[in-house]
Coordinates of C-alpha atoms in Angstrom, one line a residue:
Chain A
M1 CA -19.5 -5.3 -30.7
T2 CA -20.6 -4.2 -34.2
T3 CA -22.8 -1.4 -33.2
S4 CA -23.2 2.0 -34.7
H5 CA -21.0 3.6 -32.1
N6 CA -19.3 6.0 -34.6
H7 CA -22.6 7.5 -35.7
V8 CA -24.6 10.2 -34.1
A9 CA -25.5 8.2 -30.8
A10 CA -22.0 8.0 -29.3
R11 CA -21.5 10.7 -26.6
F12 CA -18.4 9.8 -24.8
A13 CA -16.0 7.0 -23.9
A14 CA -15.9 5.7 -20.3
V15 CA -12.9 4.1 -19.0
D16 CA -12.3 2.0 -15.8
W17 CA -8.7 2.0 -15.6
G18 CA -7.4 0.0 -12.6
T19 CA -4.0 -1.3 -11.3
S20 CA -4.1 -4.2 -13.7
S21 CA -6.9 -3.8 -16.0
F22 CA -8.3 -1.5 -18.6
R23 CA -12.1 -1.4 -19.6
L24 CA -13.5 1.0 -22.2
W25 CA -17.1 1.6 -23.3
V26 CA -18.4 3.9 -26.0
L27 CA -21.7 5.2 -24.4
G28 CA -24.8 6.7 -26.0
A29 CA -27.0 9.5 -24.6
S30 CA -28.8 7.3 -22.1
G31 CA -25.8 5.3 -21.1
Q32 CA -26.3 2.4 -23.6
V33 CA -23.1 0.4 -24.5
L34 CA -22.2 1.0 -28.1
A35 CA -18.9 -0.7 -28.2
E36 CA -16.3 -1.9 -25.7
R37 CA -12.7 -2.9 -25.2
R38 CA -10.9 -4.6 -22.4
S39 CA -7.3 -5.6 -21.8
D40 CA -4.7 -6.0 -19.0
E41 CA -3.1 -2.7 -19.7
G42 CA -3.7 -1.4 -16.2
M43 CA -1.9 1.5 -14.5
I44 CA 1.2 -0.5 -13.6
R45 CA 1.7 -1.7 -17.2
C46 CA 1.1 1.7 -18.6
A47 CA 3.4 3.5 -16.2
E48 CA 6.2 1.1 -16.6
V49 CA 6.0 0.0 -20.2
T50 CA 3.5 1.4 -22.7
G51 CA 2.5 5.0 -21.6
F52 CA -1.1 5.8 -21.0
Q53 CA -2.0 7.9 -24.1
A54 CA -0.7 5.3 -26.5
V55 CA -3.0 2.6 -24.9
L56 CA -5.9 4.8 -24.8
D57 CA -5.5 5.9 -28.4
A58 CA -5.0 2.3 -29.7
H59 CA -8.2 1.2 -28.2
L60 CA -10.1 4.2 -29.5
A61 CA -8.6 3.8 -32.9
A62 CA -9.5 0.1 -33.0
L63 CA -13.1 1.2 -32.5
S64 CA -12.8 4.2 -35.0
V65 CA -13.9 6.7 -32.3
S66 CA -14.2 10.3 -33.5
P67 CA -11.5 12.5 -32.2
S68 CA -14.0 14.9 -30.8
L69 CA -15.5 12.4 -28.5
P70 CA -14.4 13.1 -24.9
V71 CA -13.2 10.3 -22.5
L72 CA -14.0 10.2 -18.8
C73 CA -11.8 7.7 -16.7
C74 CA -11.8 6.4 -13.1
G75 CA -9.4 4.4 -11.1
M76 CA -5.7 4.1 -10.6
V77 CA -5.1 6.1 -13.8
G78 CA -5.5 9.1 -11.5
A79 CA -3.0 8.1 -9.0
R80 CA 0.2 9.7 -8.3
Q81 CA 2.0 7.0 -10.3
G82 CA -0.7 7.1 -12.9
W83 CA -1.3 9.3 -15.9
I84 CA -1.8 12.5 -14.1
E85 CA -2.8 12.8 -10.4
A86 CA -6.4 13.5 -9.7
P87 CA -6.2 14.6 -5.9
Y88 CA -8.5 12.7 -3.6
A89 CA -12.0 14.1 -2.7
E90 CA -12.7 13.8 1.0
T91 CA -15.2 11.4 2.6
G92 CA -18.4 13.5 3.1
T93 CA -18.1 15.1 -0.3
P94 CA -21.4 14.5 -2.3
L95 CA -20.7 12.1 -5.0
S96 CA -22.7 14.1 -7.4
G97 CA -19.8 16.7 -7.2
L98 CA -17.0 14.1 -8.1
S99 CA -16.9 15.3 -11.7
G100 CA -16.3 18.8 -10.6
Q101 CA -12.9 17.7 -9.2
A102 CA -11.9 15.7 -12.3
V103 CA -8.6 16.5 -13.7
Q104 CA -7.7 16.8 -17.4
A105 CA -5.0 14.4 -18.7
P106 CA -2.3 15.8 -21.0
H107 CA -3.5 14.6 -24.3
P108 CA -2.7 16.7 -27.3
A109 CA -5.8 16.1 -29.3
R110 CA -8.6 14.7 -27.2
K111 CA -10.5 15.8 -24.1
V112 CA -9.6 13.2 -21.4
M113 CA -10.9 13.7 -17.8
I114 CA -9.9 11.6 -14.8
L115 CA -12.2 11.4 -11.7
P116 CA -10.8 11.7 -8.3
G117 CA -10.7 9.0 -5.8
V118 CA -11.8 9.5 -2.2
A119 CA -9.7 9.7 1.0
Q120 CA -10.6 9.2 4.6
R121 CA -8.4 11.3 6.8
R122 CA -10.4 11.1 10.0
D123 CA -13.2 8.9 11.6
G124 CA -11.2 5.7 11.3
P125 CA -7.8 4.7 10.0
P126 CA -6.5 6.6 7.1
D127 CA -7.8 5.0 3.9
I128 CA -8.1 5.5 0.1
M129 CA -10.0 4.4 -2.8
R130 CA -9.8 5.0 -6.6
G131 CA -12.5 3.7 -8.8
E132 CA -14.9 2.4 -6.1
E133 CA -16.3 5.9 -5.5
T134 CA -17.5 5.7 -9.1
L135 CA -19.1 2.4 -8.5
I136 CA -20.9 3.9 -5.4
L137 CA -22.1 6.8 -7.5
G138 CA -23.4 4.3 -10.0
I139 CA -25.6 2.3 -7.4
M140 CA -26.5 5.3 -5.1
D141 CA -30.2 5.6 -4.8
G142 CA -30.7 8.1 -1.9
T143 CA -30.7 5.5 0.8
A144 CA -28.0 4.6 3.3
A145 CA -26.3 1.3 2.7
V146 CA -23.0 -0.6 3.3
V147 CA -21.5 -1.8 0.0
A148 CA -18.9 -4.5 -0.1
Q149 CA -16.5 -4.9 -3.0
P150 CA -14.3 -7.9 -2.1
G151 CA -11.1 -8.8 -3.8
T152 CA -7.3 -8.3 -3.5
H153 CA -8.1 -5.2 -1.4
S154 CA -11.6 -5.7 -0.1
K155 CA -13.5 -2.5 0.4
W156 CA -16.5 -1.9 2.7
I157 CA -18.1 1.4 2.1
E158 CA -20.8 3.2 4.1
T159 CA -22.9 5.6 2.2
D160 CA -25.7 7.8 3.4
G161 CA -27.2 7.9 -0.1
H162 CA -25.4 11.0 -1.2
T163 CA -21.7 10.8 0.2
I164 CA -19.2 8.2 1.3
T165 CA -19.4 8.6 5.0
R166 CA -16.6 6.2 5.9
F167 CA -15.0 3.0 4.5
S168 CA -12.4 0.4 5.3
T169 CA -10.1 -1.7 3.3
Q170 CA -8.8 -5.1 4.2
L171 CA -5.8 -7.0 2.4
T172 CA -7.8 -10.2 2.5
G173 CA -7.1 -11.3 -1.1
E174 CA -3.4 -10.1 -1.0
L175 CA -2.8 -11.9 2.3
F176 CA -4.3 -15.1 0.8
S177 CA -2.0 -14.8 -2.1
L178 CA 1.2 -13.8 0.0
I179 CA 0.6 -16.6 2.5
S180 CA -0.4 -19.5 0.0
S181 CA 2.3 -18.6 -2.4
K182 CA 5.3 -16.8 -0.7
S183 CA 5.4 -17.8 2.9
T184 CA 6.7 -21.1 4.6
L185 CA 3.1 -22.3 4.5
G186 CA 3.2 -22.2 0.7
P187 CA 4.6 -25.7 0.0
L188 CA 1.7 -27.2 2.2
I189 CA -1.0 -25.3 0.4
S190 CA -2.4 -26.5 -2.8
P191 CA -1.7 -23.7 -5.5
D192 CA -5.0 -24.1 -7.3
A193 CA -7.5 -26.4 -5.7
E194 CA -11.2 -25.6 -6.3
F195 CA -13.1 -25.3 -3.2
V196 CA -16.7 -24.8 -2.4
P197 CA -17.9 -22.8 0.6
D198 CA -20.1 -25.4 2.1
T199 CA -17.7 -28.3 3.2
P200 CA -17.5 -29.0 7.0
T201 CA -13.9 -28.1 7.0
Y202 CA -14.5 -24.7 5.2
L203 CA -17.5 -23.8 7.5
K204 CA -15.9 -24.7 10.7
A205 CA -12.8 -22.6 9.9
M206 CA -15.1 -19.8 9.0
D207 CA -17.1 -20.0 12.3
R208 CA -13.9 -19.7 14.1
T209 CA -12.9 -16.4 12.7
L210 CA -16.6 -15.1 12.5
A211 CA -16.7 -15.7 16.2
D212 CA -13.2 -14.2 16.9
P213 CA -11.3 -12.7 13.9
A214 CA -8.0 -12.6 15.9
V215 CA -7.7 -16.4 15.8
V216 CA -6.6 -16.2 12.2
L217 CA -3.1 -15.2 13.6
E218 CA -3.0 -18.3 15.8
E219 CA -4.2 -20.6 13.0
L220 CA -1.8 -19.8 10.3
F221 CA 1.0 -21.9 11.5
A222 CA -1.5 -24.7 12.4
L223 CA -2.0 -25.1 8.6
R224 CA 1.8 -25.7 8.2
A225 CA 2.0 -28.1 11.2
G226 CA -1.3 -29.9 10.2
G227 CA 0.4 -30.4 6.8
V228 CA 3.6 -31.7 8.2
L229 CA 1.8 -34.1 10.6
G230 CA -0.4 -35.4 7.8
L231 CA -3.5 -34.0 9.5
T232 CA -4.4 -31.4 6.8
S233 CA -4.2 -32.0 3.0
P234 CA -2.9 -29.2 0.7
E235 CA -6.5 -28.8 -0.7
A236 CA -8.0 -28.6 2.9
A237 CA -5.3 -26.1 3.8
R238 CA -6.2 -23.9 0.9
A239 CA -9.9 -24.0 1.7
T240 CA -9.2 -23.3 5.4
L241 CA -6.9 -20.4 4.7
S242 CA -9.5 -18.8 2.5
A243 CA -12.4 -19.4 5.1
L244 CA -10.2 -18.0 8.0
L245 CA -9.4 -14.9 6.1
I246 CA -12.8 -14.2 4.7
G247 CA -14.4 -15.1 8.0
A248 CA -12.1 -12.5 9.9
E249 CA -12.8 -9.9 7.3
I250 CA -16.7 -10.2 7.7
A251 CA -16.4 -10.4 11.4
L252 CA -14.5 -7.2 11.7
V253 CA -16.9 -5.4 9.3
R254 CA -20.0 -6.8 11.1
R255 CA -18.8 -5.2 14.3
R256 CA -17.8 -2.0 12.6
Y257 CA -21.1 -1.3 10.7
H258 CA -23.7 -3.2 12.7
K259 CA -25.7 -3.9 9.7
T260 CA -27.9 -6.8 9.0
H261 CA -28.0 -6.1 5.2
V262 CA -25.2 -5.2 2.8
R263 CA -24.9 -4.6 -1.0
L264 CA -22.5 -7.2 -2.5
L265 CA -20.7 -5.9 -5.6
A266 CA -19.0 -9.0 -7.0
S267 CA -19.2 -11.8 -9.5
G268 CA -17.8 -15.3 -10.1
T269 CA -15.9 -16.9 -7.3
A270 CA -15.8 -13.8 -5.1
A271 CA -19.6 -13.6 -5.2
K272 CA -19.8 -17.2 -4.3
L273 CA -17.4 -17.1 -1.4
Y274 CA -18.5 -13.7 0.1
G275 CA -22.3 -14.6 -0.4
A276 CA -21.7 -17.7 1.6
A277 CA -19.7 -16.0 4.3
L278 CA -22.4 -13.1 4.7
S279 CA -25.1 -15.8 4.9
R280 CA -23.1 -17.7 7.6
A281 CA -22.5 -14.5 9.5
G282 CA -26.3 -13.8 9.4
I283 CA -26.0 -10.8 7.2
A284 CA -28.5 -10.5 4.2
F285 CA -27.2 -9.2 1.0
T286 CA -28.2 -8.1 -2.4
L287 CA -25.8 -9.0 -5.3
D288 CA -24.9 -6.4 -8.0
D289 CA -22.4 -6.4 -10.7
A290 CA -19.5 -4.1 -10.1
E291 CA -18.7 -3.6 -13.7
S292 CA -22.0 -2.2 -14.8
A293 CA -22.1 -0.2 -11.5
T294 CA -18.9 1.5 -12.4
R295 CA -20.1 2.1 -16.0
R296 CA -23.2 3.7 -14.7
G297 CA -21.2 5.9 -12.3
L298 CA -19.0 7.1 -15.1
F299 CA -22.2 7.9 -17.2
L300 CA -23.7 9.9 -14.3
A301 CA -20.5 11.8 -13.8
A302 CA -20.3 12.5 -17.6
R303 CA -23.9 13.8 -17.4
N304 CA -22.9 16.1 -14.5
L305 CA -20.2 17.4 -16.8
G306 CA -22.8 18.1 -19.5
W307 CA -21.6 15.5 -21.9
T308 CA -24.9 14.1 -22.2
E309 CA -28.3 15.3 -21.2
Chain B
M1 CA 38.7 -21.2 21.3
T2 CA 42.2 -22.7 22.0
T3 CA 41.2 -25.0 24.9
S4 CA 42.2 -28.7 25.3
H5 CA 39.1 -30.1 23.9
N6 CA 40.9 -33.0 22.3
H7 CA 42.3 -34.1 25.6
V8 CA 40.6 -36.4 28.1
A9 CA 37.9 -33.7 29.2
A10 CA 35.9 -33.7 25.9
R11 CA 32.8 -36.0 26.2
F12 CA 30.7 -35.3 23.1
A13 CA 29.8 -32.6 20.6
A14 CA 26.5 -30.9 20.9
V15 CA 24.9 -29.4 17.7
D16 CA 21.9 -26.9 17.4
W17 CA 21.2 -27.4 13.7
G18 CA 18.4 -25.1 12.7
T19 CA 16.8 -24.1 9.4
S20 CA 19.5 -21.7 8.6
S21 CA 22.2 -22.0 11.2
F22 CA 24.7 -24.5 12.6
R23 CA 26.1 -24.2 16.0
L24 CA 28.5 -26.8 17.5
W25 CA 30.1 -27.1 20.9
V26 CA 32.6 -29.6 22.2
L27 CA 31.5 -30.1 25.8
G28 CA 33.2 -31.5 28.8
A29 CA 31.9 -33.7 31.6
S30 CA 30.1 -31.0 33.4
G31 CA 28.9 -29.3 30.3
Q32 CA 31.8 -26.8 30.0
V33 CA 32.4 -25.5 26.6
L34 CA 35.8 -26.7 25.3
A35 CA 35.4 -25.4 21.7
E36 CA 32.8 -24.1 19.4
R37 CA 31.9 -23.6 15.7
R38 CA 29.1 -21.7 14.1
S39 CA 28.1 -21.0 10.5
D40 CA 25.1 -20.6 8.2
E41 CA 25.0 -24.1 7.1
G42 CA 21.5 -24.8 8.2
M43 CA 19.2 -27.5 7.3
I44 CA 18.1 -25.9 4.0
R45 CA 21.6 -25.3 2.7
C46 CA 22.8 -28.8 3.7
A47 CA 19.8 -30.4 2.1
E48 CA 20.1 -28.5 -1.1
V49 CA 23.9 -28.0 -1.5
T50 CA 26.3 -29.3 0.8
G51 CA 25.0 -32.5 2.5
F52 CA 24.9 -33.0 6.2
Q53 CA 27.7 -35.2 6.9
A54 CA 30.2 -33.2 4.9
V55 CA 29.4 -30.1 7.0
L56 CA 29.5 -31.8 10.4
D57 CA 32.8 -33.6 9.4
A58 CA 34.5 -30.4 8.3
H59 CA 33.6 -28.6 11.5
L60 CA 34.8 -31.5 13.7
A61 CA 38.0 -31.8 11.7
A62 CA 38.6 -28.1 12.1
L63 CA 38.6 -28.7 15.8
S64 CA 40.6 -32.0 15.5
V65 CA 37.9 -33.8 17.4
S66 CA 38.5 -37.5 18.0
P67 CA 36.6 -39.9 15.8
S68 CA 35.3 -41.7 18.8
L69 CA 33.6 -38.6 20.2
P70 CA 29.9 -38.9 19.8
V71 CA 27.7 -36.1 18.5
L72 CA 24.2 -35.2 19.7
C73 CA 22.0 -32.8 17.5
C74 CA 18.7 -31.0 17.9
G75 CA 16.7 -28.9 15.4
M76 CA 15.5 -29.1 11.9
V77 CA 18.3 -31.5 11.0
G78 CA 15.7 -34.1 12.3
A79 CA 13.0 -32.9 9.9
R80 CA 11.8 -34.9 7.1
Q81 CA 13.8 -32.8 4.7
G82 CA 16.7 -33.0 7.1
W83 CA 19.6 -35.5 7.5
I84 CA 17.2 -38.3 8.8
E85 CA 13.8 -37.9 10.2
A86 CA 13.6 -38.1 14.0
P87 CA 9.8 -38.6 14.5
Y88 CA 8.1 -36.2 16.8
A89 CA 7.5 -36.9 20.5
E90 CA 4.1 -35.8 21.6
T91 CA 3.2 -33.1 24.0
G92 CA 2.9 -34.6 27.5
T93 CA 6.0 -36.8 27.0
P94 CA 8.5 -36.2 29.9
L95 CA 11.3 -34.3 28.4
S96 CA 13.8 -36.4 30.4
G97 CA 12.8 -39.1 28.0
L98 CA 13.6 -37.1 24.8
S99 CA 17.0 -38.9 24.4
G100 CA 15.3 -42.2 24.3
Q101 CA 13.6 -41.3 21.1
A102 CA 16.8 -40.0 19.3
V103 CA 17.5 -41.4 15.9
Q104 CA 20.9 -42.3 14.7
A105 CA 22.1 -40.5 11.6
P106 CA 23.7 -42.6 8.8
H107 CA 27.4 -41.6 9.4
P108 CA 30.0 -44.3 8.5
A109 CA 32.4 -43.7 11.2
R110 CA 30.9 -41.7 14.1
K111 CA 28.0 -42.0 16.3
V112 CA 25.6 -39.1 15.6
M113 CA 22.2 -39.0 17.2
I114 CA 19.3 -36.5 16.5
L115 CA 16.8 -35.6 19.1
P116 CA 13.2 -35.7 18.2
G117 CA 10.9 -32.5 18.0
V118 CA 7.6 -32.3 19.7
A119 CA 4.2 -32.3 18.0
Q120 CA 0.8 -31.2 19.4
R121 CA -2.0 -33.2 17.9
R122 CA -4.8 -32.3 20.3
D123 CA -5.6 -29.7 23.0
G124 CA -5.3 -26.8 20.5
P125 CA -4.4 -26.4 16.8
P126 CA -1.8 -28.7 15.4
D127 CA 1.6 -27.5 16.1
I128 CA 5.3 -28.6 15.8
M129 CA 8.6 -27.7 17.2
R130 CA 12.1 -28.9 16.5
G131 CA 14.9 -27.4 18.7
E132 CA 12.7 -25.6 21.2
E133 CA 12.1 -28.8 23.2
T134 CA 15.7 -29.1 23.8
L135 CA 15.7 -25.4 25.0
I136 CA 12.9 -26.2 27.4
L137 CA 14.7 -29.2 28.7
G138 CA 17.7 -26.9 29.4
I139 CA 15.9 -24.5 31.6
M140 CA 13.3 -26.8 33.2
D141 CA 13.5 -26.7 36.9
G142 CA 10.5 -28.6 38.0
T143 CA 8.1 -25.7 38.1
A144 CA 5.4 -24.7 35.8
A145 CA 6.2 -21.9 33.4
V146 CA 5.2 -20.2 30.0
V147 CA 8.3 -19.8 27.9
A148 CA 8.5 -17.4 24.9
Q149 CA 10.9 -17.9 22.2
P150 CA 10.1 -14.8 19.7
G151 CA 11.4 -14.8 16.1
T152 CA 10.4 -15.6 12.6
H153 CA 8.0 -18.1 14.1
S154 CA 7.4 -17.1 17.8
K155 CA 6.8 -20.1 19.9
W156 CA 4.9 -19.9 23.3
I157 CA 5.4 -23.0 25.3
E158 CA 3.7 -24.1 28.5
T159 CA 5.5 -26.6 30.7
D160 CA 4.5 -28.2 33.9
G161 CA 8.1 -28.5 34.8
H162 CA 8.5 -32.0 33.3
T163 CA 6.8 -32.0 30.0
I164 CA 5.6 -29.6 27.3
T165 CA 1.9 -29.5 28.0
R166 CA 0.8 -27.3 25.1
F167 CA 2.3 -24.6 22.8
S168 CA 1.4 -22.3 20.0
T169 CA 3.4 -20.8 17.2
Q170 CA 2.7 -17.4 15.5
L171 CA 4.1 -16.2 12.2
T172 CA 4.9 -12.8 13.6
G173 CA 8.3 -12.3 12.2
E174 CA 7.5 -14.0 8.9
L175 CA 4.4 -11.8 8.6
F176 CA 6.5 -8.7 9.2
S177 CA 8.9 -9.7 6.5
L178 CA 6.3 -10.6 4.0
I179 CA 4.2 -7.5 4.5
S180 CA 7.2 -5.0 4.7
S181 CA 9.0 -6.5 1.7
K182 CA 6.7 -8.4 -0.5
S183 CA 3.2 -6.7 -0.3
T184 CA 1.8 -3.7 -1.8
L185 CA 2.5 -1.9 1.5
G186 CA 6.2 -2.6 0.9
P187 CA 7.1 0.5 -1.1
L188 CA 5.7 2.7 1.8
I189 CA 7.6 0.9 4.5
S190 CA 11.2 1.7 5.3
P191 CA 13.2 -1.4 4.7
D192 CA 15.7 -0.9 7.5
A193 CA 14.8 1.8 9.8
E194 CA 15.9 1.3 13.4
F195 CA 13.1 1.9 15.8
V196 CA 12.7 1.9 19.5
P197 CA 9.8 0.6 21.4
D198 CA 8.9 3.5 23.4
T199 CA 7.9 6.3 20.9
P200 CA 4.3 7.4 21.1
T201 CA 3.5 6.0 17.6
Y202 CA 4.8 2.6 18.5
L203 CA 3.2 2.5 21.8
K204 CA -0.2 3.6 20.6
A205 CA -0.2 1.1 17.8
M206 CA 0.7 -1.5 20.3
D207 CA -2.0 -0.5 22.7
R208 CA -4.6 -0.9 19.9
T209 CA -3.6 -4.6 19.2
L210 CA -3.0 -5.4 22.9
A211 CA -6.7 -4.3 23.5
D212 CA -8.0 -6.1 20.4
P213 CA -5.6 -8.2 18.4
A214 CA -8.0 -8.5 15.4
V215 CA -7.6 -4.9 14.4
V216 CA -4.1 -5.6 12.9
L217 CA -6.2 -6.8 9.9
E218 CA -8.0 -3.6 9.6
E219 CA -4.9 -1.4 10.1
L220 CA -2.6 -3.1 7.6
F221 CA -4.0 -1.1 4.6
A222 CA -4.2 2.1 6.7
L223 CA -0.3 1.9 6.7
R224 CA -0.5 2.1 3.0
A225 CA -3.2 4.8 2.9
G226 CA -1.3 6.9 5.4
G227 CA 1.8 6.6 3.4
V228 CA 0.0 7.7 0.2
L229 CA -1.7 10.6 2.0
G230 CA 1.6 11.8 3.6
L231 CA 0.3 11.0 7.1
T232 CA 2.8 8.3 7.8
S233 CA 6.5 8.2 7.1
P234 CA 8.1 5.1 5.9
E235 CA 9.9 4.9 9.2
A236 CA 6.7 5.2 11.2
A237 CA 5.0 2.6 9.0
R238 CA 7.8 0.1 9.8
A239 CA 7.7 0.8 13.5
T240 CA 3.8 0.6 13.5
L241 CA 3.7 -2.6 11.6
S242 CA 6.0 -4.2 14.2
A243 CA 4.0 -2.7 17.1
L244 CA 0.7 -4.0 15.7
L245 CA 2.0 -7.6 15.0
I246 CA 3.9 -8.0 18.3
G247 CA 1.1 -6.4 20.2
A248 CA -1.4 -8.9 18.6
E249 CA 0.8 -11.8 19.3
I250 CA 1.0 -10.9 23.1
A251 CA -2.8 -10.3 23.3
L252 CA -3.4 -13.7 21.9
V253 CA -0.9 -15.4 24.2
R254 CA -2.2 -13.5 27.2
R255 CA -5.7 -14.8 26.8
R256 CA -4.5 -18.2 26.0
Y257 CA -2.3 -18.8 29.0
H258 CA -3.6 -16.3 31.7
K259 CA -0.2 -15.8 32.9
T260 CA 1.3 -12.7 34.7
H261 CA 4.8 -14.0 34.3
V262 CA 6.7 -15.6 31.4
R263 CA 10.3 -16.6 30.8
L264 CA 11.6 -14.7 27.7
L265 CA 14.3 -16.6 25.7
A266 CA 15.7 -13.9 23.4
S267 CA 18.6 -11.5 22.8
G268 CA 19.4 -8.5 20.9
T269 CA 16.5 -6.6 19.2
A270 CA 13.9 -9.4 19.8
A271 CA 14.6 -9.1 23.6
K272 CA 14.2 -5.4 23.5
L273 CA 10.9 -5.5 21.5
Y274 CA 9.3 -8.4 23.3
G275 CA 10.5 -7.2 26.7
A276 CA 8.8 -3.8 26.1
A277 CA 5.6 -5.5 24.7
L278 CA 5.4 -7.7 27.7
S279 CA 5.8 -4.8 30.1
R280 CA 3.2 -2.8 28.2
A281 CA 0.9 -5.9 28.5
G282 CA 1.4 -6.0 32.2
I283 CA 3.2 -9.4 32.1
A284 CA 6.5 -9.7 34.0
F285 CA 9.3 -11.6 32.5
T286 CA 12.7 -13.0 33.2
L287 CA 15.2 -12.9 30.3
D288 CA 17.3 -16.0 29.5
D289 CA 19.8 -16.7 26.7
A290 CA 18.4 -19.2 24.1
E291 CA 21.7 -20.4 23.0
S292 CA 22.9 -21.5 26.5
A293 CA 19.6 -23.0 27.2
T294 CA 19.6 -25.2 24.2
R295 CA 23.2 -26.1 24.9
R296 CA 22.3 -27.1 28.4
G297 CA 19.4 -29.2 27.1
L298 CA 21.8 -31.0 24.7
F299 CA 24.0 -31.7 27.7
L300 CA 21.2 -33.0 29.8
A301 CA 20.1 -35.3 26.9
A302 CA 23.5 -36.6 26.5
R303 CA 23.8 -37.3 30.1
N304 CA 20.6 -39.3 29.9
L305 CA 22.2 -41.2 27.0
G306 CA 25.0 -42.1 29.4
W307 CA 27.6 -40.0 27.4
T308 CA 28.6 -38.2 30.6
E309 CA 28.0 -38.8 34.2

């Protein structure tokens, strides 16, 4: 972008710094985007290769951002293995107070603050998030909701409109990847077939795990056997594996939250697949964009810090 | 062994040739073991590196086995990627007729026969076995039973005493290995902790999946979160993962077969863990040794071929 971000309007830089991605926006007083940068310099790469400060400084320099402009970050950059640990806030903490628990990163010349994640230590299995709490802050409107952010680690977050009351994480995307590429099923699963969530095979598989999520454990080997017996093509195996895992995820969430409406934060393929699955499960949803929700959460947190009015 | 296997008593050689193991016994007229060999020259290694005939010949030569002695094999050696494909028999085929579907391997000087596996194409998800059918033949006594052979791919086989009526395979051992060593949970799971199946942590985790096998999908990430939050030690995470997966397996099997007694074919750690899990689930079991069951199955099949009286 070629906007006037280095003039009076720029108030701070907002960074969504995840496990494997880096996104930076220079924001104005009302949250307007004046410039942006994105790369794959996520937490893992920074911790193992480049360092954090060097990456941040390079992106800011590329945008000629003033040294006096502060930076507010969220995400895995605040993990123990990140730049500096920002200890977790607890479930039940008002999200309007998140910025009060931000931790300053050791930058020699610039104010860089990192927002905490949120931990669940009771009322359910232990769980943690880093980044999604900022997203929830960004879309919170005072009303209760269940918010889904599907992906490698799908998160289902219940908010009462002010705090995160409880949440759960499922490894759906990671299991899909492990099973399709690193298991003995791998050779029988197409590595890259496109599939659409409305074929009979896909819907039948999803209906089975929507009705009973446990059957996914019984049906995994059936994908291998079906391939060996010539009953299941590698493309059908890929679609079926996706349908089984997503159906099981939705079924578990449905019985946990008893909701007939969720807010789905997704885009691209994930939005398509999870939208279809929610519809199949009889759960209505409204679709929002995760990236702009996180950016807005960073803006609100910065405002709570007094960085903008 | 230093028995007189190359004298009159030896009738044939029996080989259990699996994915990653090779076991050969020279058997006498009544099935007595006259000599034996075992190695890690399983199907994968033979297919990729050594070849099948060379491995078999070397083991027979080491025992000075007569060139006229026939050899009967079962297991993955008969898979498509094995020595020669022995097409699957179908569920419902009398196991006494398995030997009639044996396929002759292309050996220039010796009679080598390979028993078929068994495939399930209806009455349940597609499934396949190679080797376990011979084990079932070896323990079959005319009465109906459910037979469990736990492992990397746990098999639960229902027999009416004459045929395999249906069976199911679960990836329990493979999932344990994938999740504990190749997933993002890996760094928080002890790679080699010994655990005993009677600690409170282990039993509580097992009770959760025995009651509801689907929760394993919800609790996987909790192992990671518990580790990050300092609530779960790597040793406890390893034990819990095992308990969750084995509990889910038993729960699924319990509702599928409605049996209060099973025959457990296992030894070592698997016997200990699955015995404890079956007891916890209220399922009685009798423990048998898988190796001698397979050897006896090969003996009975050889007798059906007329190789011994």
